[in-house]
Amino acid sequence: MPFDQKRINGPESSLLYTQFIDNDNKFQGKNLYSKGKRVDGRERQEHRKHAFLLNTISKAKGSCYIENGNTKIICAVFELREIPRISKYSEKGQIYCDFKYAAFSRRMRKSNDENEEKLMSTNIRTALESTVCLHEFPNYQIDLYVMVLEDDGAVLATAINGSGLAFIDASIQCYGIITSTSASIINGEIFIDPTSEEERLKNDTNKSKSANLTLSSISSMDQIPQVFFHGLADLSLIKSAKEKILDTNKTHVLYFKKLLSNKIANVRA
Amino acid sequence: MAYNPLSEAEKTFILHGVQDDFRNDGRSRRDYRPMEFETNVITSASGSTRFCLANSDIIVGIKPEIDVPLSNRPNEGKIDFFVDCSANALLDFEGRGGEELALEISNCLRLAYSAAESFDLKALCILPKHQCWKLFVDILILQCSGNLYDAISFAVKCALFNTRIPRVSSALLDGGNVDLTLSDDPLDCDRLNVESAPLLVTTCRIGDQCVVDPSTEEEICSTGSIVIGVSQDKVTLLKTISGSFHPETLENSIDLAVNTALKINTKLLSALKEEEKKIGPSIRHHKSSFLM
């Protein structure tokens, strides 16, 4: 189980060399936010530049390639098929989500952490189950494949954004445009759209009470289909992080709508 | 979870009951069903408990093993959760049916226990960089009557309280090899600090209101459910299980869950301490049989 039997694995006891280097002090402690700006020059509430491209995979019914800073994710939605292996008729359709990290995407070469991938799959599926009109295709299943090409933080949020857009590209009826943002709570302050170093801060320095919150919302209907938080934080901080994320999501919807309508205009022309 | 056919009338009845703050069994929206637990039920495990939440029946066994700590966390031990949904619990769990749910529950536990402040892994270290304890927490679901996440997290907390880790009296590093000497006395053990071990609380949205501890029927009627992990007064996990929430409802659910968890935490810890005082660390001798 710990090793992927289908791949040739490197030696069992190989280690990442970076843990033998003295951690440069960029992310340890004060330099992160003392001057009001983060290491990459952003404000605390500032989101990274992001872009997406639809219909990148010609064979898929709908697809989206989304970039969020350095995080690159590709999502593809395939044709409907009957739900395999069920005995009774299901009145609602189902979504099957398969989430994978490319072996080169993270700091450590694929550590075969199936648990992590399954967790992400369930989160994405939960988010989309409330977005997509499942009653439109009873007894059918839509396959969604998400592949992370590079992980530089906010992977879940970017993946949900990309998946929502892929469904729209596939012309599958949805209740609204789902947008998602991640926030890190480090030492009592909220940082929107953390990079992977900012996210990792919580793992290495246990003293800082940092945590990570990803929240998706369908702003047009004022619904939150998915929330995922882990770490340790005060309730009040989580609430204010939630408010900030909801505002960020709202602004993103306008941006997505604009680009989607451009795409439709181009298709028509 | 289970295929429990409910008619529309029954669903409406449950919905109205929740609105009036008077559920099917007479509980308010904030009440839990009666719970019972017994620790030290499995002799071969270092810590064990049998936990019953209404009709849900969970057995947790904890075994410590000696392991090498992770290279990037040399001072910490490890904890590993494994959930086994027995087919006895629900017909859906037959064969590999329960695997997905089991994986979700174990993931939730793993995330809730990952924060250093909720569970101190440094206490499981024997010799930094060389040896540490790895706790295998094995959870068996014998019977399920809704609200598995909560029942399992309470059971795990009880089992961790009950766990006795053999005391290492000396650890020598002899040219790369570690020589451990464990104390001979089986009662000479270390205990774990579970004051801040997280509790998972599931809140369901039924109609416009949020309820804690949904029964199986209520789970079927719910339009959204979220698991909230609470450690002392801090939140350690938030995860939507299904459905969607309005932002205000979400806030109310989290508030409700945190308040409920705090109360349960105090009650649970006092009950655990009382049980230990009354019965002591001895092995249980059941008059009739184990489960009866």
XYZ file of C-alpha atoms in Angstrom:
561
model
C 0.000 0.000 0.000
C 2.663 2.620 0.742
C 4.371 2.036 -2.551
C 2.880 2.375 -5.993
C 3.272 -1.055 -7.474
C 2.719 0.129 -11.003
C 5.684 2.448 -11.051
C 9.375 1.868 -10.640
C 10.196 3.407 -7.307
C 13.436 4.996 -6.306
C 15.381 3.655 -3.358
C 13.205 3.381 -0.272
C 15.352 5.489 1.974
C 16.163 8.431 -0.253
C 15.655 11.811 1.358
C 15.048 15.283 0.095
C 18.302 17.248 0.188
C 16.654 20.503 1.243
C 16.178 19.355 4.804
C 19.932 19.370 5.263
C 20.197 23.006 4.215
C 19.748 25.629 6.902
C 16.287 26.997 6.205
C 16.721 30.485 4.836
C 14.928 32.879 7.089
C 12.507 34.205 4.510
C 9.609 32.268 5.920
C 10.567 31.709 9.472
C 9.053 34.343 11.645
C 9.049 38.043 11.114
C 10.215 38.623 7.558
C 7.064 37.099 6.219
C 4.792 39.924 7.132
C 6.484 42.490 9.278
C 6.650 45.159 6.589
C 3.053 44.587 5.600
C 4.020 42.801 2.420
C 4.623 39.157 1.794
C 7.750 37.627 0.349
C 6.459 37.855 -3.207
C 5.489 41.483 -2.717
C 1.785 40.945 -2.275
C -0.467 42.477 0.311
C -2.002 40.126 2.806
C -5.375 40.107 1.087
C -4.012 40.143 -2.408
C -4.662 37.217 -4.677
C -2.055 36.079 -7.157
C -2.491 36.621 -10.866
C -4.476 33.833 -12.372
C -5.609 32.810 -15.835
C -7.500 30.010 -17.437
C -7.904 28.529 -20.861
C -10.900 26.486 -21.901
C -11.100 23.535 -24.258
C -7.450 22.651 -23.900
C -8.046 18.914 -24.246
C -9.767 18.276 -27.540
C -10.822 14.726 -26.686
C -12.654 15.744 -23.527
C -16.193 17.035 -23.457
C -14.970 20.035 -21.520
C -11.640 21.019 -20.130
C -9.880 23.855 -18.459
C -6.262 24.664 -17.847
C -5.935 27.039 -14.921
C -2.919 28.856 -13.564
C -2.820 30.561 -10.206
C 0.574 32.123 -9.689
C 2.788 29.088 -10.223
C 0.125 26.518 -9.485
C -0.887 24.844 -12.733
C -3.820 22.506 -12.887
C -5.590 20.855 -15.754
C -9.169 19.618 -15.409
C -11.090 17.555 -17.912
C -14.690 16.448 -17.986
C -15.678 13.464 -20.058
C -18.883 12.229 -21.604
C -21.673 10.867 -19.472
C -21.765 7.185 -18.861
C -24.019 4.953 -16.827
C -23.017 4.581 -13.220
C -21.070 1.350 -13.123
C -21.770 -1.346 -10.596
C -24.999 -0.191 -9.070
C -28.085 -2.310 -8.773
C -30.804 0.220 -8.159
C -31.848 3.188 -10.255
C -30.387 6.423 -8.989
C -32.537 9.504 -9.392
C -29.601 11.822 -9.250
C -26.514 11.698 -11.365
C -23.106 11.223 -9.819
C -19.763 12.821 -10.277
C -16.642 10.726 -10.226
C -13.558 12.768 -9.511
C -10.048 11.494 -9.969
C -7.428 13.838 -8.617
C -3.739 13.245 -9.203
C -0.552 15.060 -8.504
C 1.996 14.727 -11.274
C 5.105 13.070 -9.920
C 7.156 16.228 -10.491
C 4.554 18.669 -9.224
C 5.518 18.976 -5.595
C 8.608 19.718 -3.648
C 9.025 16.047 -2.839
C 8.754 13.605 -5.670
C 5.448 11.819 -5.513
C 5.367 10.296 -2.109
C 2.516 8.012 -3.154
C 0.233 9.657 -0.715
C -2.996 8.140 -1.938
C -4.798 9.439 1.093
C -4.036 13.014 0.148
C -5.292 12.514 -3.411
C -8.448 10.763 -2.218
C -9.080 13.614 0.203
C -8.789 16.173 -2.562
C -11.048 14.113 -4.815
C -13.789 13.996 -2.190
C -13.478 17.708 -1.534
C -13.751 18.569 -5.213
C -16.629 16.170 -5.661
C -18.521 17.636 -2.691
C -18.035 21.112 -4.096
C -19.301 20.190 -7.537
C -22.171 17.978 -6.430
C -23.971 21.070 -5.214
C -23.066 23.111 -8.286
C -24.009 20.771 -11.085
C -27.673 20.030 -11.758
C -27.433 16.342 -10.982
C -31.119 15.721 -11.501
C -30.595 16.426 -15.197
C -28.875 13.123 -15.760
C -30.327 10.440 -13.554
C -28.445 7.166 -13.351
C -25.516 8.672 -15.212
C -22.051 9.568 -14.059
C -19.765 12.343 -15.189
C -16.042 11.733 -14.957
C -13.821 14.562 -13.889
C -10.081 14.178 -14.056
C -7.873 16.709 -12.330
C -4.114 16.692 -12.732
C -1.823 19.045 -10.888
C 1.168 19.975 -12.994
C 2.759 22.208 -10.414
C 1.845 22.745 -6.802
C 2.612 26.213 -5.505
C -0.123 26.552 -2.934
C -3.924 26.835 -3.032
C -4.221 23.613 -5.014
C -7.700 22.707 -3.842
C -9.064 26.163 -4.539
C -7.524 26.292 -8.001
C -8.702 22.768 -8.776
C -12.273 23.616 -7.836
C -12.155 26.760 -9.962
C -10.803 24.763 -12.868
C -13.319 21.952 -12.432
C -16.243 24.365 -12.344
C -15.007 25.994 -15.543
C -14.465 22.605 -17.154
C -18.077 21.706 -16.457
C -19.189 25.001 -17.980
C -17.016 24.337 -20.991
C -18.658 20.938 -21.294
C -22.072 22.654 -21.456
C -23.305 20.790 -18.412
C -26.001 22.637 -16.537
C -24.902 24.192 -13.299
C -26.672 26.274 -10.713
C -24.009 28.930 -10.842
C -20.338 29.634 -11.264
C -18.386 28.145 -8.392
C -15.338 30.026 -7.249
C -12.935 29.056 -4.567
C -10.152 30.675 -2.606
C -7.670 29.527 -0.044
C -6.450 31.380 3.004
C -3.765 30.675 5.539
C -4.038 31.784 9.120
C -0.512 32.320 10.403
C 0.103 33.723 13.863
C -3.310 35.340 14.036
C -3.221 36.975 10.610
C -5.021 36.000 7.466
C -3.196 35.567 4.176
C -5.297 35.083 1.079
C -4.045 32.668 -1.561
C -0.933 31.288 0.132
C 2.005 29.951 -1.811
C 3.230 26.489 -0.996
C 5.912 27.875 1.300
C 3.367 29.855 3.252
C 1.163 26.772 3.472
C 4.025 24.603 4.572
C 4.935 26.973 7.336
C 2.406 25.287 9.533
C 3.970 21.901 9.125
C 7.536 22.697 10.003
C 7.206 25.217 12.762
C 4.628 23.833 15.102
C 4.936 26.830 17.353
C 3.069 29.071 14.972
C -0.623 28.376 15.101
C -1.117 28.483 11.360
C -3.835 26.771 9.457
C -5.331 26.542 6.011
C -8.898 27.243 4.948
C -10.350 26.624 1.486
C -13.850 27.787 0.839
C -15.903 27.548 -2.331
C -19.019 29.531 -2.967
C -21.645 30.009 -5.609
C -21.918 33.744 -5.253
C -25.033 34.167 -7.378
C -27.001 31.927 -5.030
C -25.142 32.849 -1.852
C -24.351 29.229 -1.097
C -21.232 27.579 0.239
C -21.016 24.069 -1.191
C -17.646 23.226 0.204
C -15.429 24.241 3.045
C -12.209 22.590 4.112
C -10.093 23.674 6.995
C -7.327 21.966 8.857
C -4.801 23.147 11.391
C -5.716 24.902 14.574
C -7.269 28.324 14.818
C -9.613 30.457 16.829
C -13.206 30.525 15.712
C -13.140 34.304 15.277
C -10.194 34.107 12.891
C -11.915 31.460 10.836
C -15.025 33.620 10.615
C -13.132 36.660 9.394
C -11.143 34.521 6.960
C -14.435 33.193 5.667
C -15.721 36.728 5.060
C -12.591 37.726 3.187
C -12.708 34.614 1.065
C -16.363 35.169 0.173
C -15.514 38.689 -1.006
C -12.617 37.417 -3.087
C -14.857 34.757 -4.609
C -17.396 37.377 -5.608
C -14.823 39.423 -7.488
C -13.596 36.319 -9.264
C -17.072 35.485 -10.528
C -17.144 38.754 -12.475
C -13.805 37.968 -14.033
C -14.833 34.417 -14.969
C -18.132 35.617 -16.409
C -16.388 38.170 -18.587
C -13.998 35.625 -20.040
C -16.689 33.010 -20.507
C -18.881 35.438 -22.410
C -15.904 36.329 -24.600
C -15.478 32.662 -25.380
C -19.137 32.294 -26.354
C -18.950 35.441 -28.471
C -15.944 34.019 -30.305
C -17.674 30.703 -30.925
C -20.692 32.462 -32.354
C -18.628 34.653 -34.623
C -25.796 6.213 4.348
C -28.021 3.188 4.656
C -30.798 2.591 2.241
C -33.583 3.432 4.630
C -36.727 4.234 2.701
C -38.532 7.215 4.133
C -41.836 8.402 2.790
C -42.437 12.051 2.034
C -44.728 12.315 5.019
C -42.033 10.996 7.333
C -39.537 13.449 5.931
C -41.941 16.331 6.423
C -42.582 15.169 9.954
C -38.880 15.222 10.746
C -38.525 18.638 9.133
C -41.328 20.123 11.196
C -39.988 18.524 14.320
C -36.611 20.128 13.801
C -38.233 23.486 13.202
C -40.085 23.219 16.496
C -36.916 22.176 18.307
C -38.470 18.830 19.176
C -37.051 15.924 17.243
C -38.472 12.425 16.768
C -37.040 11.140 20.014
C -37.859 14.272 21.990
C -34.403 15.834 21.777
C -33.754 19.471 21.099
C -31.509 20.458 18.228
C -28.532 20.669 20.548
C -28.936 17.371 22.347
C -26.938 14.243 21.874
C -28.339 10.787 22.252
C -27.300 8.797 25.326
C -23.749 7.521 25.235
C -22.070 4.663 27.033
C -18.502 3.573 27.022
C -16.271 1.042 28.615
C -12.511 1.141 28.462
C -9.915 -1.575 28.693
C -12.111 -4.141 26.977
C -9.478 -5.737 24.778
C -6.661 -7.339 26.671
C -4.232 -7.569 23.791
C -4.384 -3.865 23.011
C -2.626 -1.212 25.043
C -5.714 0.897 25.076
C -9.202 0.083 24.013
C -12.727 1.176 24.398
C -16.182 0.152 23.401
C -18.333 3.170 22.742
C -22.084 3.217 22.182
C -23.899 6.277 20.935
C -27.566 5.251 20.960
C -27.434 2.216 18.671
C -24.049 2.915 17.137
C -21.428 0.562 18.475
C -17.750 1.294 17.992
C -14.741 -0.623 19.251
C -11.338 1.052 19.226
C -8.086 -0.713 19.923
C -4.741 1.059 20.207
C -1.398 -0.628 19.859
C 1.939 1.140 20.096
C 4.889 -0.037 18.078
C 8.437 1.154 17.933
C 9.281 2.962 14.744
C 11.815 5.343 13.251
C 10.673 8.971 13.282
C 10.298 10.935 10.064
C 13.507 12.607 8.981
C 11.987 16.070 8.898
C 10.360 15.595 12.308
C 12.923 13.838 14.433
C 11.336 14.649 17.760
C 7.897 13.368 17.052
C 6.133 10.049 17.203
C 3.425 8.959 14.820
C -0.230 8.117 14.989
C -2.107 6.181 12.369
C -5.853 5.670 12.081
C -7.573 2.783 10.426
C -11.312 2.461 10.213
C -12.978 -0.793 9.393
C -16.636 -0.696 8.486
C -17.906 -4.147 9.245
C -20.655 -5.497 6.999
C -22.604 -6.155 10.202
C -23.117 -2.451 10.575
C -24.729 -1.725 7.261
C -25.478 -3.835 4.245
C -23.804 -1.195 2.117
C -20.512 -2.006 3.779
C -20.415 -5.494 2.388
C -17.212 -6.292 0.517
C -15.490 -3.050 -0.444
C -18.546 -0.883 -0.033
C -17.480 0.694 3.188
C -13.965 1.517 2.010
C -14.725 5.007 0.827
C -16.477 5.979 4.018
C -13.737 4.369 6.092
C -11.090 6.322 4.223
C -12.984 9.575 4.692
C -13.360 9.036 8.410
C -9.725 8.113 8.879
C -8.675 11.138 6.847
C -10.791 13.395 9.048
C -9.249 11.924 12.171
C -5.761 12.247 10.761
C -6.321 15.917 9.905
C -7.950 16.710 13.230
C -5.044 15.137 15.140
C -2.357 16.683 12.946
C -2.115 19.984 14.820
C 0.570 19.911 17.475
C -1.618 21.611 20.035
C -4.388 19.056 19.755
C -2.256 15.981 20.119
C 1.318 16.195 21.253
C 3.381 13.823 19.174
C 6.549 14.859 20.981
C 5.395 12.805 23.955
C 5.757 9.721 21.769
C 9.423 10.287 21.093
C 11.885 7.845 22.645
C 15.226 8.810 21.162
C 15.178 11.772 18.756
C 16.020 10.831 15.188
C 16.210 7.140 16.030
C 13.210 5.725 17.799
C 9.688 6.779 18.481
C 6.354 5.242 19.254
C 3.867 4.766 16.498
C 0.315 4.402 17.685
C -1.947 2.305 15.545
C -5.525 3.277 16.238
C -7.857 0.646 14.846
C -11.527 1.385 14.777
C -14.202 -1.180 14.161
C -17.765 -0.163 13.458
C -20.082 -2.851 14.685
C -23.336 -1.021 14.411
C -24.264 2.220 12.769
C -27.214 4.417 13.609
C -26.118 7.677 12.102
C -23.464 10.154 13.118
C -20.448 7.929 12.732
C -17.865 10.702 12.803
C -18.840 11.837 16.274
C -19.116 8.391 17.794
C -15.740 7.390 16.396
C -13.975 10.521 17.578
C -15.372 10.152 21.101
C -14.368 6.509 21.124
C -10.839 7.349 19.981
C -10.480 9.913 22.732
C -11.578 7.388 25.341
C -9.218 4.777 23.981
C -6.299 7.211 23.973
C -7.057 8.097 27.572
C -6.948 4.428 28.395
C -3.720 3.733 26.496
C -0.774 2.608 28.502
C 2.562 2.885 26.747
C 5.349 0.835 28.239
C 7.916 3.022 29.886
C 11.341 3.025 28.286
C 13.788 2.863 31.160
C 16.882 3.314 29.031
C 17.787 3.898 25.437
C 21.392 3.542 24.364
C 22.776 4.540 21.030
C 25.506 2.051 20.329
C 27.236 2.844 17.049
C 24.026 3.398 15.095
C 22.086 0.626 16.833
C 19.584 1.526 19.459
C 19.318 -0.581 22.565
C 16.020 -0.113 24.307
C 15.218 -1.380 27.714
C 11.588 -1.442 28.582
C 10.443 -1.619 32.130
C 9.600 -5.129 33.346
C 6.583 -4.168 35.355
C 3.505 -4.297 33.091
C 1.819 -1.612 35.148
C 4.718 0.823 34.840
C 3.403 2.835 31.942
C 3.190 6.255 30.474
C -0.165 7.799 29.847
C -1.172 10.198 27.113
C -2.524 13.667 27.589
C -5.887 13.723 25.894
C -7.252 16.942 27.365
C -7.097 18.631 23.998
C -7.622 15.604 21.783
C -10.076 16.781 19.152
C -13.705 15.795 19.044
C -15.546 15.678 15.742
C -19.057 17.081 15.737
C -21.332 16.642 12.768
C -23.965 19.266 12.181
C -26.712 18.696 9.676
C -28.837 21.301 8.067
C -32.451 20.198 7.998
C -34.731 22.837 6.550
C -33.482 26.120 7.965
C -32.079 24.803 11.197
C -28.918 23.010 12.197
C -28.930 19.937 14.386
C -26.163 18.016 16.063
C -26.040 14.262 16.318
C -28.347 13.353 13.469
C -29.901 9.907 13.500
C -29.975 7.853 10.305
C -33.416 9.158 9.357
C -32.394 12.746 9.958
C -29.281 12.281 7.866
C -31.444 11.229 4.921
C -33.574 14.368 5.296
C -30.644 16.716 5.598
C -29.686 19.112 2.854
C -26.148 19.609 4.022
C -23.787 18.297 6.623
C -20.429 19.414 7.874
C -17.933 17.852 10.246
C -16.254 20.197 12.690
C -13.266 19.116 14.716
C -12.890 20.947 18.010
C -9.928 20.829 20.347
C -10.479 22.730 23.626
C -12.008 25.912 22.244
C -10.209 25.983 18.920
C -11.334 24.570 15.641
C -9.069 21.979 14.149
C -11.059 20.683 11.191
C -13.896 21.808 8.965
C -15.090 19.579 6.197
C -18.281 19.556 4.202
C -19.615 16.052 3.838
C -22.457 16.856 1.493
C -24.794 19.599 0.415
C -24.278 23.315 0.648
C -24.734 25.996 3.269
C -25.692 29.620 3.369
C -22.874 31.657 4.932
C -24.983 32.508 7.972
C -26.096 28.914 8.451
C -22.487 27.855 8.218
C -21.517 30.246 10.970
C -24.383 29.083 13.144
C -23.421 25.447 12.608
C -19.825 26.059 13.574
C -20.882 27.991 16.686
C -23.280 25.234 17.639
C -20.658 22.569 17.117
C -17.977 24.372 19.127
C -20.329 24.961 22.052
C -21.548 21.377 22.044
C -18.049 19.979 21.759
C -16.837 21.975 24.736
C -19.604 20.589 26.908
C -19.082 17.044 25.741
C -15.351 17.320 26.269
C -15.721 18.196 29.938
C -18.320 15.503 30.522
C -16.326 12.872 28.689
C -13.104 13.606 30.553
C -14.826 13.558 33.926
C -16.558 10.292 33.055
C -13.243 8.767 31.986
C -11.566 9.807 35.195
C -14.436 8.518 37.261
C -14.395 5.183 35.494
C -10.710 4.827 36.117
C -11.046 5.703 39.752
C -13.883 3.274 40.348
C -12.737 0.324 38.350
C -9.035 0.947 38.093
C -6.620 -0.330 35.521
C -7.538 -3.967 35.948
C -8.791 -6.072 33.118
C -12.525 -6.278 32.888
C -14.089 -9.497 34.015
C -17.472 -9.785 32.443
C -19.998 -11.844 34.310
C -21.748 -13.117 31.228
C -19.895 -12.228 28.077
C -18.014 -9.492 26.281
C -20.693 -7.715 24.344
C -23.632 -8.380 26.616
